[in-house]
mmCIF file of C-alpha atoms and ligand atoms in Angstrom:
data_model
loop_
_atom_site.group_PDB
_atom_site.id
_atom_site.type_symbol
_atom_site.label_atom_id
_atom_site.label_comp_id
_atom_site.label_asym_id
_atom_site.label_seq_id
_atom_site.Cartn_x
_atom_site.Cartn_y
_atom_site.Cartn_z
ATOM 1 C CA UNK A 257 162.442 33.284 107.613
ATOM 2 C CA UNK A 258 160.396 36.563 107.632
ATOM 3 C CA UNK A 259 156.828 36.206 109.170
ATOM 4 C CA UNK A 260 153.960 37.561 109.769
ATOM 5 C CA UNK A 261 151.175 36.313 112.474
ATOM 6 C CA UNK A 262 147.250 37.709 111.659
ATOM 7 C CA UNK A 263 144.148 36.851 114.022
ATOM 8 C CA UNK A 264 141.713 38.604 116.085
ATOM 9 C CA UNK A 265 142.585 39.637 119.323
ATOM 10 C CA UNK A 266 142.456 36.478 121.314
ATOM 11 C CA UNK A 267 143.601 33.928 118.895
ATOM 12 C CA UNK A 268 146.617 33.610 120.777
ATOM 13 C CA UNK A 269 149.016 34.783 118.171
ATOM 14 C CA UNK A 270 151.625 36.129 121.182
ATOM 15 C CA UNK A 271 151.736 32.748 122.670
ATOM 16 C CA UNK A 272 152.094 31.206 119.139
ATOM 17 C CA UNK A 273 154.747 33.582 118.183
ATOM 18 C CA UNK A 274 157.030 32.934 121.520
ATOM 19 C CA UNK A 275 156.797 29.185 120.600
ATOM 20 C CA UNK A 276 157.404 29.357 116.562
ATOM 21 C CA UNK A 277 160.086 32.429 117.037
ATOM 22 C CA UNK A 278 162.014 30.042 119.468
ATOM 23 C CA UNK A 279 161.667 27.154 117.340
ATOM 24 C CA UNK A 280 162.686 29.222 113.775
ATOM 25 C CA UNK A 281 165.145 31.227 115.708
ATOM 26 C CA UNK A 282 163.713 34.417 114.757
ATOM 27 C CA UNK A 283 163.121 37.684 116.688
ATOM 28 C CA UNK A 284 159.632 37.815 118.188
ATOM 29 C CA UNK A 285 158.406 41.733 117.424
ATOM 30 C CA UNK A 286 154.886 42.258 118.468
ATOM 31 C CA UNK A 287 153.764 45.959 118.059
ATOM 32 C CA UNK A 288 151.346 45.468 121.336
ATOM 33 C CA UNK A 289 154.592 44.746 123.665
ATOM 34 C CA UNK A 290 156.401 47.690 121.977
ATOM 35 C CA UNK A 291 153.362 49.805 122.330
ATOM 36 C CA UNK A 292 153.062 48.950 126.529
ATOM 37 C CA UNK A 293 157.054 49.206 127.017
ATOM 38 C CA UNK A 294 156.856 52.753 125.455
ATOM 39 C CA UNK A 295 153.704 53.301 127.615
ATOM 40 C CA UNK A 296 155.573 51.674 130.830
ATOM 41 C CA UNK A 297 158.720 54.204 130.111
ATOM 42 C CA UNK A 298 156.253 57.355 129.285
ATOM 43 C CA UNK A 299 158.458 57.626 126.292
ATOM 44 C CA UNK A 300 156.744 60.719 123.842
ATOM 45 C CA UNK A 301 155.532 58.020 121.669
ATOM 46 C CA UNK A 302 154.217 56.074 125.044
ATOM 47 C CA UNK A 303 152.383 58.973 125.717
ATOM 48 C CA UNK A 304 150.839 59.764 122.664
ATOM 49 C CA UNK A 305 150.114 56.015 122.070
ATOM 50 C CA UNK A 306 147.931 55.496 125.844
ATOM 51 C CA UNK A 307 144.734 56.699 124.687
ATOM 52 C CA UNK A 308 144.122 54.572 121.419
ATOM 53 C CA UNK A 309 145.822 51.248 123.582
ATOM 54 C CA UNK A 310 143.043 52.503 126.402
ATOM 55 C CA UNK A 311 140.057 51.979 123.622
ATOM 56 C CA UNK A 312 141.053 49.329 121.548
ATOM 57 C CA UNK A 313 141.882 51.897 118.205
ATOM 58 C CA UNK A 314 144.630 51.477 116.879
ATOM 59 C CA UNK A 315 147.307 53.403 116.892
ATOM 60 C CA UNK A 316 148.160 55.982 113.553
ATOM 61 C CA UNK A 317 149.818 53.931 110.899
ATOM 62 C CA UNK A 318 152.063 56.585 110.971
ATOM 63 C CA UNK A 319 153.212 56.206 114.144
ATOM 64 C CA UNK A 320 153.115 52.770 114.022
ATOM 65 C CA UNK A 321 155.136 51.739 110.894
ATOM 66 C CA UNK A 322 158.155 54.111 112.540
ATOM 67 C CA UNK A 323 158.337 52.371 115.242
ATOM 68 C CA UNK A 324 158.599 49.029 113.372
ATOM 69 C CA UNK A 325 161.089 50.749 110.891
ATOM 70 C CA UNK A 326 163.172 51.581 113.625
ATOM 71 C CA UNK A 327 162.921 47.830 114.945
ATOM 72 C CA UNK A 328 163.131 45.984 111.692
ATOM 73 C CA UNK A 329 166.823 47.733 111.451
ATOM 74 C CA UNK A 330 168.101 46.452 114.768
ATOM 75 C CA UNK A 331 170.655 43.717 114.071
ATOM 76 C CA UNK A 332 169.330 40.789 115.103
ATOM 77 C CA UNK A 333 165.760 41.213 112.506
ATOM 78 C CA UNK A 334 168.447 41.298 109.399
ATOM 79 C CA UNK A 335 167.953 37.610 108.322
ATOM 80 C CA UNK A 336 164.217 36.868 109.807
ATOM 81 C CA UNK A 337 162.113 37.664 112.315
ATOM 82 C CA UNK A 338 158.157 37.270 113.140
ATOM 83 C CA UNK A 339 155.805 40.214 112.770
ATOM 84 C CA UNK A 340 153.179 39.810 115.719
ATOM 85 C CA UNK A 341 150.734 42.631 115.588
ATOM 86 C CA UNK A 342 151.750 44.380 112.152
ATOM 87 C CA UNK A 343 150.459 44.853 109.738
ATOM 88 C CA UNK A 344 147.166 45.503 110.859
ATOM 89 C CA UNK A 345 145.798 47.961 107.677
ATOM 90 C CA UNK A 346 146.656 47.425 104.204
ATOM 91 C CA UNK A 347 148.447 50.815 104.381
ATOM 92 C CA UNK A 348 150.768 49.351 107.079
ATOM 93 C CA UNK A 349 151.406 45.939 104.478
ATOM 94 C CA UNK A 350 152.487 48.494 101.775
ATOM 95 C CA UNK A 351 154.479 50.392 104.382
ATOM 96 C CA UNK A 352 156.252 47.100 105.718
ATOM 97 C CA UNK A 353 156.701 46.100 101.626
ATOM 98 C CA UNK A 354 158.498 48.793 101.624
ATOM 99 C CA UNK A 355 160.924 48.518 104.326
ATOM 100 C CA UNK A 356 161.175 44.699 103.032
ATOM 101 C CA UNK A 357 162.114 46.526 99.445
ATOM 102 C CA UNK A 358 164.656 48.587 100.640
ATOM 103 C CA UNK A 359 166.788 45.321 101.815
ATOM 104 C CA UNK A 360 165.808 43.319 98.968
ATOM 105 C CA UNK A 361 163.949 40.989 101.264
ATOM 106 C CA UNK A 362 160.644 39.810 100.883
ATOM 107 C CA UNK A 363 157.988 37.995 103.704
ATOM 108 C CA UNK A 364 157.782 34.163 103.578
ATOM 109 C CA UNK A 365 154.808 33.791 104.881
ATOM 110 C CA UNK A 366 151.721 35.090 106.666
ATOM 111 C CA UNK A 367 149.953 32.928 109.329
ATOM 112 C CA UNK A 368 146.443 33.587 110.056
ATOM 113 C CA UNK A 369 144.976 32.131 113.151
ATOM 114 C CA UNK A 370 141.311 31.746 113.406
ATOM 115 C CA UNK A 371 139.256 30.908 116.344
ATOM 116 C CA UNK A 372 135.268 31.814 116.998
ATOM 117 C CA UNK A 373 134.689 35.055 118.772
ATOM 118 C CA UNK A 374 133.346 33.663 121.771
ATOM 119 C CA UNK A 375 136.119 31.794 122.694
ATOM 120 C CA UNK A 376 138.337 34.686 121.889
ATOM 121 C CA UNK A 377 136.233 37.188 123.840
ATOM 122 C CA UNK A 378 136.626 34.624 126.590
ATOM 123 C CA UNK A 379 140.347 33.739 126.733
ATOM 124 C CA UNK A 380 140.710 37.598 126.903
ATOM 125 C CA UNK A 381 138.447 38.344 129.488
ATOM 126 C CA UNK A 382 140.583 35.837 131.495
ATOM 127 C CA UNK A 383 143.922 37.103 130.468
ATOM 128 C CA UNK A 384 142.536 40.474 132.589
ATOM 129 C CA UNK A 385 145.026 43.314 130.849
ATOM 130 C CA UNK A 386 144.293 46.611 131.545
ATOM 131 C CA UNK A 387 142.282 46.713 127.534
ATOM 132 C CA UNK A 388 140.535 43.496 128.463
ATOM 133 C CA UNK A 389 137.125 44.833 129.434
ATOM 134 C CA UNK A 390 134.390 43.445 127.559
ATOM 135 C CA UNK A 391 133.334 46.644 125.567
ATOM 136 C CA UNK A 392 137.213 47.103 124.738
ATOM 137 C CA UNK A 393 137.737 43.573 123.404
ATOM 138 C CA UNK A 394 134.250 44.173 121.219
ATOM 139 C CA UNK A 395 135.558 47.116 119.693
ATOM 140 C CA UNK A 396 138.635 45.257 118.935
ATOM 141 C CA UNK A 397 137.196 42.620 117.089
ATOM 142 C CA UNK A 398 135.185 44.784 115.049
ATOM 143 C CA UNK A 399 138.458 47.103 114.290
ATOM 144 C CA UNK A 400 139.798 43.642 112.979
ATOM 145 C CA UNK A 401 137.459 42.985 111.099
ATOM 146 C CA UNK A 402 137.027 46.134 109.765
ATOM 147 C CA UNK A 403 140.534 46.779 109.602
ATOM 148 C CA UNK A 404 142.556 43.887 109.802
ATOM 149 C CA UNK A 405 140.525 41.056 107.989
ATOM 150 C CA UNK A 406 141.075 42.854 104.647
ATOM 151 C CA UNK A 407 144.713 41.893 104.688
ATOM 152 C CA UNK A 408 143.501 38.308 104.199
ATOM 153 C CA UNK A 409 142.878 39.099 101.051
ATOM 154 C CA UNK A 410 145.949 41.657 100.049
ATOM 155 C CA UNK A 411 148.249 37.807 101.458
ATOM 156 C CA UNK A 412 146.335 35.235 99.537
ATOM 157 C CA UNK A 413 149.352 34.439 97.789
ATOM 158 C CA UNK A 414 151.482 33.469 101.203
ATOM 159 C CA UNK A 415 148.758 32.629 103.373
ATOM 160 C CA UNK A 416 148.578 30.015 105.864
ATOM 161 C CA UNK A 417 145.487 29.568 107.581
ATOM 162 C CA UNK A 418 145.461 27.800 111.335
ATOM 163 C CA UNK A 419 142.611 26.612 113.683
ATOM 164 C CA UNK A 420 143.567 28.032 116.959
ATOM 165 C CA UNK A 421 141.261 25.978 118.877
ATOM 166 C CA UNK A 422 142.671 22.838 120.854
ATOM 167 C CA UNK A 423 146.287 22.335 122.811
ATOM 168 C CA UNK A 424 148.696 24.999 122.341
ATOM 169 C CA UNK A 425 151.578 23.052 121.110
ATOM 170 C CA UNK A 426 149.295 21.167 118.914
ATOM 171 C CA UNK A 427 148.467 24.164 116.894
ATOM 172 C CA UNK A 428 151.867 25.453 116.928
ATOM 173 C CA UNK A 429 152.466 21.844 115.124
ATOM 174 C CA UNK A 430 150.132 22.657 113.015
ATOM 175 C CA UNK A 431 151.601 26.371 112.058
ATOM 176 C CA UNK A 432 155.195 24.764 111.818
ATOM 177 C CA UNK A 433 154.209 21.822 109.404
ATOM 178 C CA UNK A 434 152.069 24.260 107.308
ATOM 179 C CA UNK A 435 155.535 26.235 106.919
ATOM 180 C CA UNK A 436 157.861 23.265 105.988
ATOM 181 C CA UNK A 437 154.984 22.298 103.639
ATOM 182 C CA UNK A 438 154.927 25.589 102.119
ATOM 183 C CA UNK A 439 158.628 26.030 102.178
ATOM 184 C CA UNK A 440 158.672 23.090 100.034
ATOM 185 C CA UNK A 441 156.960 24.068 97.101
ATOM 186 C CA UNK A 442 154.067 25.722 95.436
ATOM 187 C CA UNK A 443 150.793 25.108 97.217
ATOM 188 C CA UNK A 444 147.385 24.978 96.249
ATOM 189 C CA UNK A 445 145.419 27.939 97.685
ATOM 190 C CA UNK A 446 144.112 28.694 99.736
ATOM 191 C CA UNK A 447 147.022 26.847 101.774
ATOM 192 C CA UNK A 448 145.373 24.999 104.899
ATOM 193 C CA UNK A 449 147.468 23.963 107.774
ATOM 194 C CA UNK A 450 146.746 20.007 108.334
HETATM 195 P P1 ADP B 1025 145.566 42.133 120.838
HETATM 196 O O1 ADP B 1025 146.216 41.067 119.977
HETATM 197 O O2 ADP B 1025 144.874 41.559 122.027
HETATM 198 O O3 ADP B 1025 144.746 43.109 120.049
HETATM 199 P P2 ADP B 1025 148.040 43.668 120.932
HETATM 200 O O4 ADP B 1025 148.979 43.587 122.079
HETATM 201 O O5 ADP B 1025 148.484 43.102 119.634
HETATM 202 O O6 ADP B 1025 146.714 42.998 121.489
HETATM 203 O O7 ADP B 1025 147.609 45.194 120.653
HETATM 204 C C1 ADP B 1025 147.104 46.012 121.672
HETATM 205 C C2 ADP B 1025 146.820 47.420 121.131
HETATM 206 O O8 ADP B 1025 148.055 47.990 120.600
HETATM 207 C C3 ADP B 1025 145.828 47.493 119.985
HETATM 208 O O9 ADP B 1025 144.493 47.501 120.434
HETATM 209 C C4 ADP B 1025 146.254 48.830 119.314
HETATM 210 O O10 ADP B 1025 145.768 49.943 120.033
HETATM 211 C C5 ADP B 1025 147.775 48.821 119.461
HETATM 212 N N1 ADP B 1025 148.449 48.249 118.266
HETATM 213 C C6 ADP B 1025 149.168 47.080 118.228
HETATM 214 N N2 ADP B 1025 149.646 46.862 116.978
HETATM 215 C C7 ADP B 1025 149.217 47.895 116.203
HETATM 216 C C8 ADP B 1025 149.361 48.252 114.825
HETATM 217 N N3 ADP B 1025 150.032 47.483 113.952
HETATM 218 N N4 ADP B 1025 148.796 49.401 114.375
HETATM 219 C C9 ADP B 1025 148.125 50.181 115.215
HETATM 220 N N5 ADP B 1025 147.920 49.912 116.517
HETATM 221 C C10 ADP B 1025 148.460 48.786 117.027
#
């Protein structure tokens, strides 16, 4: 299954993602993790990445979608994987549709997780990451939304919407019956997790 996790920083896509990718069986590839390990190694790209990571921008598309390129082709993403973290521009989708192309693959789904900002804003101003100040994690919700929340839109088709407010594994039960749901047949849209 090829996926792809959307929500504003907070929503707790990378603790969804660990939980669906070991229950599909699918590489978890978040863009954020790749970013920090090139960062951790002060790899060129690590180095050139630090600043936007340090503000909440993101990083150029350009820069990005190579990196994912260069993962996507690794083994182990050939039959499925989960996409935490990209696309985060409707350049990057068409960039990723292309890579997708090229194999003759296509996504199956996208999951959007949606939780109000205040709770977001405060599960990240727990989490305490080096980007988790409060004027860092503003800025990133407004580069979502700016950014990111257009993609909404450019997925209708294969979009799965989640409430990411209650226990974890209960809305991880919801993501993974949305999927079998949708996996069984045309939906009505917009699709809503149950
Ligand atoms: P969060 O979900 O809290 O925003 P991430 O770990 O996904 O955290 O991302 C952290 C930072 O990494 C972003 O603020 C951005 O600078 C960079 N980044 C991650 N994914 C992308 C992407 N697809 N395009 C550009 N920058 C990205």
């Amino acid at each position: 299954m090829r996926l792809v996790l959307i929500g504003p920083p907070g929503a707790g896509k990378g603790t969804q993602a660990a939980i669906l990718s070991q229950r599909l069986g699918i590489p978890h590839i978040s863009t954020g993790d790749l970013f920090r390990e090139h960062v951790t190694r002060q790899t060129p790209l690590g180095q050139d990445a630090k600043r936007y990571l340090d503000t909440g921008e993101l990083v150029p598309d350009h820069v990005t979608g190579g990196m994912v390129r260069q993962r996507l082709a690794e083994p182990d993403a050939r039959c499925g994987f989960l996409l935490d973290g990209f696309p985060r521009t409707v350049p990057q989708a068409r960039e990723l549709a292309a890579i997708l192309d090229c194999a003759g693959a296509a996504l199956d789904a996208v999951v959007e997780f949606t939780a109000p900002e205040d709770i977001v804003v405060e599960r990240l101003l727990n989490r305490g990451r080096p980007d988790d100040t409060e004027d860092v994690i503003r800025h990133r919700q407004r580069v979502y939304e700016r950014q990111t929340a257009p993609l909404l839109d450019h997925y209708a088709d294969i979009l799965l919407t989640v409430q990411a407010v209650g226990p974890i594994d209960e809305i991880a039960g919801r993501a993974l019956s949305g999927l079998s749901e949708a996996a069984r047949g045309p939906a009505p849209h917009p699709r809503r997790a149950p």
